[in-house]
XYZ file of C-alpha atoms in Angstrom:
531
model
C 102.432 67.137 -68.953
C 104.770 64.667 -67.282
C 107.107 64.852 -70.260
C 106.795 68.632 -70.343
C 107.846 69.318 -66.760
C 110.557 66.679 -66.268
C 111.218 63.264 -64.845
C 110.291 63.949 -61.235
C 107.051 65.822 -61.845
C 104.697 62.917 -61.159
C 104.827 62.966 -57.374
C 105.186 66.735 -57.150
C 102.219 67.354 -59.424
C 99.945 64.997 -57.513
C 100.952 66.550 -54.191
C 100.336 70.016 -55.563
C 96.867 69.165 -56.860
C 95.730 67.405 -53.722
C 97.096 70.209 -51.581
C 95.388 72.883 -53.655
C 92.061 71.100 -53.601
C 92.204 70.258 -49.931
C 93.175 73.749 -48.902
C 90.743 75.646 -51.113
C 87.943 76.013 -48.605
C 90.242 76.923 -45.741
C 92.028 79.424 -47.976
C 88.804 81.148 -48.910
C 87.746 81.271 -45.287
C 90.973 82.799 -44.097
C 91.149 85.182 -47.068
C 87.588 86.381 -46.600
C 88.215 87.117 -42.929
C 91.300 89.161 -43.692
C 90.835 92.903 -43.672
C 94.030 93.501 -45.570
C 93.742 95.754 -48.582
C 97.484 95.817 -49.184
C 98.892 95.095 -52.589
C 101.848 93.227 -53.970
C 104.588 95.633 -54.796
C 106.614 96.615 -57.767
C 109.482 96.357 -55.293
C 107.811 93.723 -53.158
C 109.007 90.909 -50.947
C 110.141 88.881 -53.917
C 111.279 92.068 -55.577
C 108.876 91.682 -58.492
C 109.682 95.048 -59.914
C 108.187 94.375 -63.341
C 104.841 95.910 -62.612
C 103.647 93.413 -60.026
C 100.438 95.295 -59.423
C 102.153 98.671 -59.277
C 103.539 99.972 -62.551
C 106.862 101.687 -63.094
C 107.042 105.204 -64.423
C 108.785 104.011 -67.577
C 105.872 101.741 -68.305
C 103.445 104.645 -68.247
C 104.255 105.303 -71.877
C 103.128 101.836 -72.887
C 99.663 100.997 -74.155
C 98.027 97.661 -74.853
C 96.714 95.998 -78.020
C 93.831 94.008 -76.680
C 90.263 95.069 -77.282
C 87.514 94.829 -74.731
C 87.079 91.437 -73.145
C 83.698 90.880 -74.779
C 85.226 91.358 -78.242
C 88.141 88.927 -78.013
C 88.102 85.616 -79.772
C 85.485 82.917 -80.200
C 86.872 80.326 -77.790
C 83.975 78.816 -75.855
C 86.221 78.392 -72.833
C 87.108 82.083 -72.895
C 83.412 82.932 -73.071
C 82.743 80.721 -70.060
C 85.327 82.751 -68.177
C 83.541 85.993 -68.937
C 79.936 84.992 -68.440
C 78.023 83.353 -65.659
C 75.212 80.882 -66.123
C 72.802 83.732 -66.914
C 74.998 85.008 -69.700
C 75.996 88.127 -67.791
C 79.246 89.539 -69.130
C 82.041 90.788 -66.911
C 81.660 87.982 -64.380
C 84.718 85.761 -64.163
C 83.973 82.043 -63.834
C 85.990 78.946 -64.703
C 85.486 75.355 -65.707
C 87.643 72.293 -65.116
C 88.193 71.641 -68.819
C 89.931 74.944 -69.256
C 92.045 74.427 -66.148
C 93.366 71.150 -67.483
C 94.330 72.954 -70.667
C 96.171 75.659 -68.715
C 98.921 73.289 -67.572
C 100.810 73.833 -70.804
C 101.569 77.526 -70.392
C 103.476 77.658 -73.666
C 100.304 77.020 -75.678
C 99.313 74.630 -78.397
C 101.991 75.803 -80.812
C 104.698 74.588 -78.414
C 103.213 71.348 -77.103
C 106.096 69.312 -78.510
C 108.901 71.754 -77.761
C 110.444 69.584 -75.053
C 110.830 66.727 -77.502
C 112.859 68.816 -79.935
C 116.340 67.287 -80.363
C 119.483 69.280 -79.735
C 119.861 69.715 -83.492
C 116.459 70.976 -84.547
C 114.676 69.646 -87.596
C 113.003 73.013 -88.054
C 114.460 75.659 -90.307
C 115.673 78.955 -88.908
C 112.887 81.557 -89.259
C 113.484 84.278 -91.828
C 113.350 87.621 -90.067
C 112.045 90.823 -91.691
C 114.639 93.120 -93.182
C 116.155 95.458 -90.622
C 114.541 93.600 -87.723
C 116.185 93.919 -84.315
C 114.966 92.997 -80.850
C 116.840 96.010 -79.494
C 115.007 98.455 -81.744
C 111.667 98.829 -80.039
C 109.893 100.109 -83.099
C 111.260 97.339 -85.309
C 112.322 99.903 -87.922
C 115.697 100.897 -89.256
C 118.982 99.386 -88.214
C 118.316 99.244 -84.470
C 120.573 100.080 -81.582
C 123.860 98.175 -81.513
C 123.182 96.067 -84.627
C 123.659 96.430 -88.343
C 122.128 94.471 -91.277
C 123.911 91.386 -92.480
C 122.770 91.636 -96.090
C 120.659 88.477 -95.888
C 117.358 90.015 -94.861
C 117.899 89.315 -91.149
C 119.307 90.871 -88.027
C 123.070 91.249 -87.910
C 125.132 89.330 -85.395
C 128.002 91.813 -85.028
C 128.044 95.053 -83.024
C 127.585 98.234 -84.974
C 130.880 100.119 -85.525
C 131.213 103.052 -83.147
C 133.576 105.064 -80.976
C 134.851 104.224 -77.549
C 132.559 105.369 -74.761
C 133.152 108.951 -73.674
C 134.933 110.097 -76.840
C 134.880 110.260 -80.603
C 136.674 107.907 -82.903
C 139.518 105.918 -81.396
C 141.618 103.142 -82.763
C 139.671 100.128 -83.910
C 136.470 102.169 -84.133
C 134.280 99.441 -82.684
C 131.965 99.533 -79.681
C 130.460 96.581 -77.842
C 132.746 93.578 -77.809
C 135.766 95.499 -79.175
C 135.668 98.448 -76.799
C 138.431 99.158 -74.289
C 136.737 97.439 -71.375
C 138.286 97.688 -67.895
C 137.406 94.838 -65.556
C 136.525 95.235 -61.925
C 139.339 94.154 -59.594
C 136.872 91.759 -57.935
C 136.350 89.951 -61.250
C 135.976 86.153 -61.053
C 134.307 85.023 -64.269
C 132.104 86.201 -67.111
C 129.489 84.749 -69.418
C 129.584 86.450 -72.798
C 126.174 86.821 -74.421
C 127.423 85.707 -77.799
C 124.755 83.187 -78.816
C 122.098 84.427 -81.171
C 118.435 84.048 -80.344
C 118.082 81.776 -83.363
C 120.597 79.379 -81.794
C 118.889 79.484 -78.403
C 115.530 78.820 -80.070
C 116.821 75.413 -81.207
C 117.571 74.273 -77.682
C 115.042 72.200 -75.755
C 114.863 73.138 -72.063
C 112.766 70.999 -69.736
C 110.693 72.791 -67.107
C 109.036 71.014 -64.207
C 105.493 71.987 -63.270
C 105.696 74.329 -60.236
C 104.614 72.598 -57.031
C 103.552 74.719 -54.046
C 105.163 73.498 -50.819
C 104.254 76.250 -48.341
C 103.293 79.911 -47.994
C 103.612 82.813 -45.598
C 101.932 86.187 -45.021
C 103.172 89.596 -43.891
C 100.458 91.640 -42.175
C 100.203 95.299 -41.192
C 102.964 96.137 -38.770
C 105.392 93.774 -40.486
C 104.713 90.567 -38.535
C 105.120 87.358 -40.548
C 102.907 84.272 -40.226
C 103.526 80.961 -41.950
C 99.950 80.620 -43.179
C 97.539 82.013 -45.788
C 95.924 84.858 -43.871
C 97.361 87.385 -46.327
C 95.955 85.689 -49.429
C 93.204 87.730 -51.074
C 90.263 86.523 -53.154
C 89.735 87.715 -56.705
C 86.567 89.772 -57.248
C 84.840 88.326 -60.306
C 82.605 91.381 -60.805
C 85.645 93.591 -61.277
C 84.137 95.150 -64.437
C 81.693 96.998 -62.194
C 84.575 99.242 -61.154
C 85.346 100.503 -64.666
C 85.440 104.275 -64.441
C 86.757 104.240 -60.867
C 89.301 106.857 -59.854
C 92.541 105.088 -58.918
C 93.645 108.135 -56.933
C 91.190 107.305 -54.141
C 93.047 106.589 -50.903
C 96.342 108.057 -52.138
C 96.637 110.435 -49.181
C 96.712 107.534 -46.693
C 98.913 105.230 -48.771
C 101.603 103.358 -46.798
C 104.604 103.029 -49.101
C 106.820 99.982 -49.376
C 109.646 99.592 -46.892
C 112.828 98.149 -48.383
C 113.568 95.147 -46.182
C 116.755 94.208 -47.998
C 118.046 90.757 -47.073
C 115.604 90.652 -44.157
C 112.883 89.813 -46.649
C 114.941 86.846 -47.848
C 115.168 85.778 -44.219
C 111.364 85.483 -44.097
C 111.460 83.057 -47.018
C 114.219 81.013 -45.380
C 112.325 81.052 -42.079
C 109.317 79.537 -43.858
C 111.566 76.836 -45.305
C 112.677 75.882 -41.791
C 109.231 76.210 -40.202
C 107.676 73.882 -42.769
C 110.630 71.452 -42.698
C 111.240 71.790 -46.434
C 114.272 69.710 -47.374
C 116.986 71.430 -49.366
C 118.616 68.141 -50.363
C 119.252 68.221 -54.107
C 118.004 71.821 -54.311
C 120.464 73.759 -56.438
C 119.050 77.300 -56.108
C 116.967 79.098 -53.476
C 115.716 82.476 -54.617
C 112.876 84.914 -54.954
C 111.143 84.890 -58.315
C 112.434 88.365 -59.127
C 115.994 87.111 -59.624
C 114.792 84.563 -62.164
C 112.712 87.296 -63.830
C 115.930 89.237 -64.377
C 117.840 86.275 -65.774
C 115.117 85.118 -68.181
C 114.412 88.687 -69.265
C 118.060 89.360 -70.129
C 117.654 87.116 -73.192
C 115.857 90.064 -74.824
C 116.124 93.030 -72.463
C 119.635 94.341 -73.017
C 119.232 97.861 -71.635
C 118.294 97.452 -67.939
C 121.096 96.897 -65.388
C 120.631 94.564 -62.444
C 122.592 92.576 -59.897
C 122.046 89.913 -57.246
C 123.977 88.237 -54.458
C 125.273 84.690 -55.027
C 126.129 82.636 -51.941
C 126.837 78.882 -52.050
C 126.423 76.859 -48.873
C 126.408 73.059 -48.583
C 125.880 72.649 -52.315
C 122.921 75.079 -52.505
C 123.213 78.522 -54.089
C 121.193 81.296 -52.420
C 120.383 84.208 -54.745
C 119.788 87.366 -52.721
C 117.840 90.304 -54.189
C 119.902 93.473 -54.658
C 118.098 96.739 -55.276
C 119.948 99.226 -57.486
C 119.657 102.966 -56.830
C 116.685 104.592 -58.511
C 116.158 108.114 -59.721
C 114.219 110.329 -57.302
C 110.453 110.094 -57.733
C 108.196 113.092 -58.039
C 104.544 113.140 -57.010
C 103.359 111.912 -60.415
C 105.747 108.933 -60.253
C 104.416 107.995 -56.825
C 100.838 108.356 -58.027
C 101.452 106.071 -60.991
C 102.909 103.513 -58.625
C 99.910 103.850 -56.335
C 97.423 103.354 -59.179
C 98.635 99.764 -59.423
C 98.067 99.144 -55.713
C 94.636 100.760 -55.844
C 93.617 98.559 -58.776
C 94.670 95.490 -56.805
C 92.382 96.565 -53.985
C 89.506 97.121 -56.422
C 90.021 93.711 -58.034
C 90.055 91.744 -54.771
C 87.426 91.154 -52.116
C 87.741 93.111 -48.889
C 85.273 92.173 -46.128
C 86.132 95.374 -44.295
C 84.973 97.645 -47.131
C 81.253 98.136 -47.665
C 79.724 97.787 -51.133
C 80.387 100.945 -53.136
C 82.763 102.345 -50.511
C 85.899 103.971 -51.831
C 89.397 102.678 -51.172
C 90.656 104.413 -48.046
C 93.664 102.448 -46.751
C 96.315 100.701 -48.812
C 99.435 99.291 -47.144
C 101.896 98.055 -49.757
C 103.849 96.103 -47.133
C 101.035 93.578 -46.656
C 101.680 90.561 -48.868
C 101.234 86.848 -49.419
C 104.111 84.724 -50.691
C 103.898 81.233 -52.166
C 106.902 78.891 -51.834
C 107.172 76.586 -54.823
C 109.576 73.996 -56.158
C 110.299 73.765 -59.851
C 113.047 72.558 -62.151
C 114.681 74.443 -65.006
C 116.910 72.286 -67.126
C 119.066 70.174 -64.812
C 118.635 72.411 -61.767
C 116.022 72.177 -59.020
C 114.864 75.561 -57.797
C 113.056 76.533 -54.585
C 111.402 79.880 -55.192
C 109.388 82.427 -53.254
C 106.787 84.272 -55.340
C 104.470 87.020 -54.149
C 100.892 86.368 -55.271
C 98.229 89.004 -55.789
C 95.096 86.921 -55.299
C 93.462 83.567 -55.999
C 90.242 82.101 -57.355
C 88.918 78.579 -57.756
C 86.936 76.490 -60.206
C 83.506 75.096 -59.433
C 85.277 71.826 -58.632
C 87.341 73.565 -55.933
C 90.680 73.703 -57.734
C 92.550 76.825 -56.582
C 94.816 78.903 -58.783
C 96.487 82.293 -58.593
C 95.870 85.406 -60.677
C 98.317 88.231 -61.382
C 96.928 91.774 -61.356
C 98.600 94.398 -63.546
C 98.016 97.990 -64.600
C 99.021 99.774 -67.771
C 98.284 102.991 -69.578
C 95.560 102.631 -72.183
C 96.820 101.804 -75.657
C 96.998 103.599 -78.957
C 98.625 102.765 -82.283
C 101.964 104.230 -81.179
C 102.418 102.121 -78.065
C 100.952 98.720 -78.941
C 104.175 97.232 -80.255
C 106.293 98.329 -77.316
C 103.693 96.932 -74.929
C 103.765 93.531 -76.636
C 107.551 93.424 -77.029
C 108.510 94.543 -73.529
C 105.708 94.564 -71.020
C 104.004 91.350 -72.093
C 107.399 89.637 -71.972
C 107.725 90.620 -68.303
C 104.130 89.591 -67.605
C 104.711 86.192 -69.185
C 108.011 85.460 -67.427
C 106.633 86.338 -64.008
C 103.465 84.269 -64.403
C 105.025 81.291 -66.183
C 107.738 80.759 -63.589
C 105.205 80.332 -60.790
C 102.586 78.498 -62.874
C 100.036 81.348 -62.749
C 97.524 80.748 -65.575
C 95.704 84.101 -65.699
C 96.623 87.789 -65.736
C 94.093 90.592 -65.352
C 95.231 93.937 -66.755
C 93.550 97.178 -65.733
C 94.040 99.914 -68.318
C 93.882 103.508 -67.089
C 94.024 106.969 -68.601
C 96.605 109.654 -67.862
C 94.577 110.920 -64.917
C 94.412 107.535 -63.203
C 90.850 106.553 -64.123
C 90.189 102.874 -64.874
C 89.191 102.599 -68.543
C 88.770 98.851 -69.042
C 90.053 95.468 -67.957
C 91.468 92.658 -70.055
C 91.962 89.069 -69.012
C 94.999 87.315 -70.507
C 95.949 83.660 -70.408
C 99.635 83.176 -69.755
C 100.091 80.625 -72.515
C 98.310 82.853 -75.039
C 100.797 85.674 -74.427
C 103.726 83.539 -75.603
C 101.751 82.410 -78.647
C 100.817 85.990 -79.512
C 104.415 87.242 -79.274
C 105.782 84.296 -81.238
C 103.385 84.849 -84.131
C 104.550 88.453 -84.399
C 108.203 87.440 -84.090
C 108.685 89.658 -81.032
C 110.076 87.075 -78.605
C 109.937 83.362 -77.793
C 109.475 81.838 -74.352
C 111.793 78.922 -75.053
C 114.610 81.372 -75.889
C 114.271 82.843 -72.382
C 114.341 79.371 -70.832
C 117.341 78.223 -72.873
C 119.225 81.392 -71.940
C 118.407 80.970 -68.232
C 119.501 77.332 -68.341
C 122.919 78.362 -69.632
C 123.235 81.037 -66.947
C 122.352 78.617 -64.133
C 124.764 75.992 -65.484
C 127.557 78.570 -65.643
C 126.794 79.842 -62.143
C 126.557 76.456 -60.476
C 129.736 75.236 -62.131
C 131.719 78.380 -61.300
C 130.930 79.437 -57.735
C 132.650 77.666 -54.840
C 131.128 76.484 -51.577
C 131.343 78.909 -48.647
C 132.266 81.797 -50.917
C 130.272 84.910 -51.778
C 129.775 86.691 -55.071
C 127.810 89.379 -56.867
C 126.297 88.654 -60.275
C 125.808 91.795 -62.330
C 124.489 92.835 -65.720
C 125.760 96.302 -66.587
C 126.476 98.524 -69.564
C 127.359 97.720 -72.337
C 125.161 94.641 -71.654
C 127.309 92.197 -73.604
C 128.220 89.901 -70.691
C 127.227 88.705 -67.246
C 129.963 89.254 -64.674
C 130.596 87.352 -61.459
C 132.471 89.399 -58.852
C 133.910 88.412 -55.492
C 131.887 89.726 -52.515
C 133.208 90.426 -49.043
C 130.378 89.061 -46.919
C 127.213 86.974 -46.741
C 123.873 88.404 -45.515
C 123.045 87.565 -41.902
C 119.760 85.992 -43.007
C 121.606 83.316 -44.998
C 124.343 82.774 -42.382
C 121.771 82.312 -39.601
C 119.667 80.038 -41.793
C 122.580 77.712 -42.552
C 123.523 77.590 -38.848
C 119.951 76.752 -37.784
C 119.733 73.969 -40.373
C 122.840 72.359 -38.899
C 122.122 73.190 -35.224
C 118.350 73.564 -34.814
C 118.445 73.692 -31.021
C 121.145 76.346 -30.618
C 120.809 80.052 -31.475
C 123.071 81.469 -34.168
C 126.303 83.033 -32.905
C 126.484 86.846 -32.662
C 127.870 88.468 -35.779
């Protein structure tokens, strides 16, 4: 584990474990007394828009491959998770042996991946004929790629016309198209390396260490404590068949806080006296989700603010315009929040009582330190709920929803949605994910418990994606960013069509939350100047 997560993981890991154990009882007490039934948002405080509890409308077409929990695998440790001492199924319990095993979230097939030299001794995997990561069905030539005649995916763009017309000189799309740069252009990172090349690279990751936390309660007030942290309900299988539409009429939708939400994270950093010395990046998890996901997801645009102050780069969440939502879209989003309420304990709701009040603005955010490659990262990550082992070791659980699966949607679910699930949970060191599958009417059909490390193993065996490719790609992006941006200057990092490059553009201003934060770090006793 020490070798896996980097040279400075010893002290951080020990602090994290002692803190988790020492705070477990107080956490449960404060969580049990909380009447909050709010859920983490698909557009939440850390901007986890990849189905963080609430699912996107595009994901409603996806269905899962897992069978019922009682039918999966013969691992004794998995069985201990599903059964209590009386052998009752559907009750989630844990043992310390399994927790120790969870530290390696890549799984047993990747235990030695950090020791792989720069020039790998392993041969390049032979891909199936016509295979392409960009072709969701895995059939035919794929979008934007053409076969190379060697039984693998091609590395050149498919010939095609210029955008907006037919034909055109050169006849090539992608890298050969007539591309007009933005006048604010500063630098670009071309996505020219193949996934096979990235798979050879060894990227060290430090075990995430929780340093602090904060809670946003109803009304929007923020407290630098754990009052917003909810407890996982182990008897969640009792709610199978529940209508996820219950409480929809009183649902309080998410308010877009913009950079103000980032200010809450920075305020926690100051309140808890967290040193930013030698911290290269401060960000919400969502920005890292986007960067890691871009190794495979080449069809979703995104952008983020990049602001370097005193040697630290602050990555601000930018929300792109979305298409207008109809009632069905809003209901699908709500089903995720409702499932989160069903899967967590609420002292204010009587046994068997329906969900009647869900406020999506209520949230709990963990502040963790980790290290990706050569860069130390301070990250805010919204957490759905927590549980603990019999020995008192606390850990977090992600709650997700997805449409029930059939033969047509299994592959897309495993290629796309499980990739997002894995990235989000791995980055914050979350070992378990509970997925609630629902039908088209919003009724809970079944639940499936996934281990984060098993997801990566499952996708690797099917040659869908590899976790270390995402990490190697992100390491290159962070190295390029940190070496390019200048202190006291502001930029926008964007990933836009035709998704062949990352672009860094000059920005005109820095968010007030970051400006005030930097001033208060340097002059704690004086208020920030008016802007």
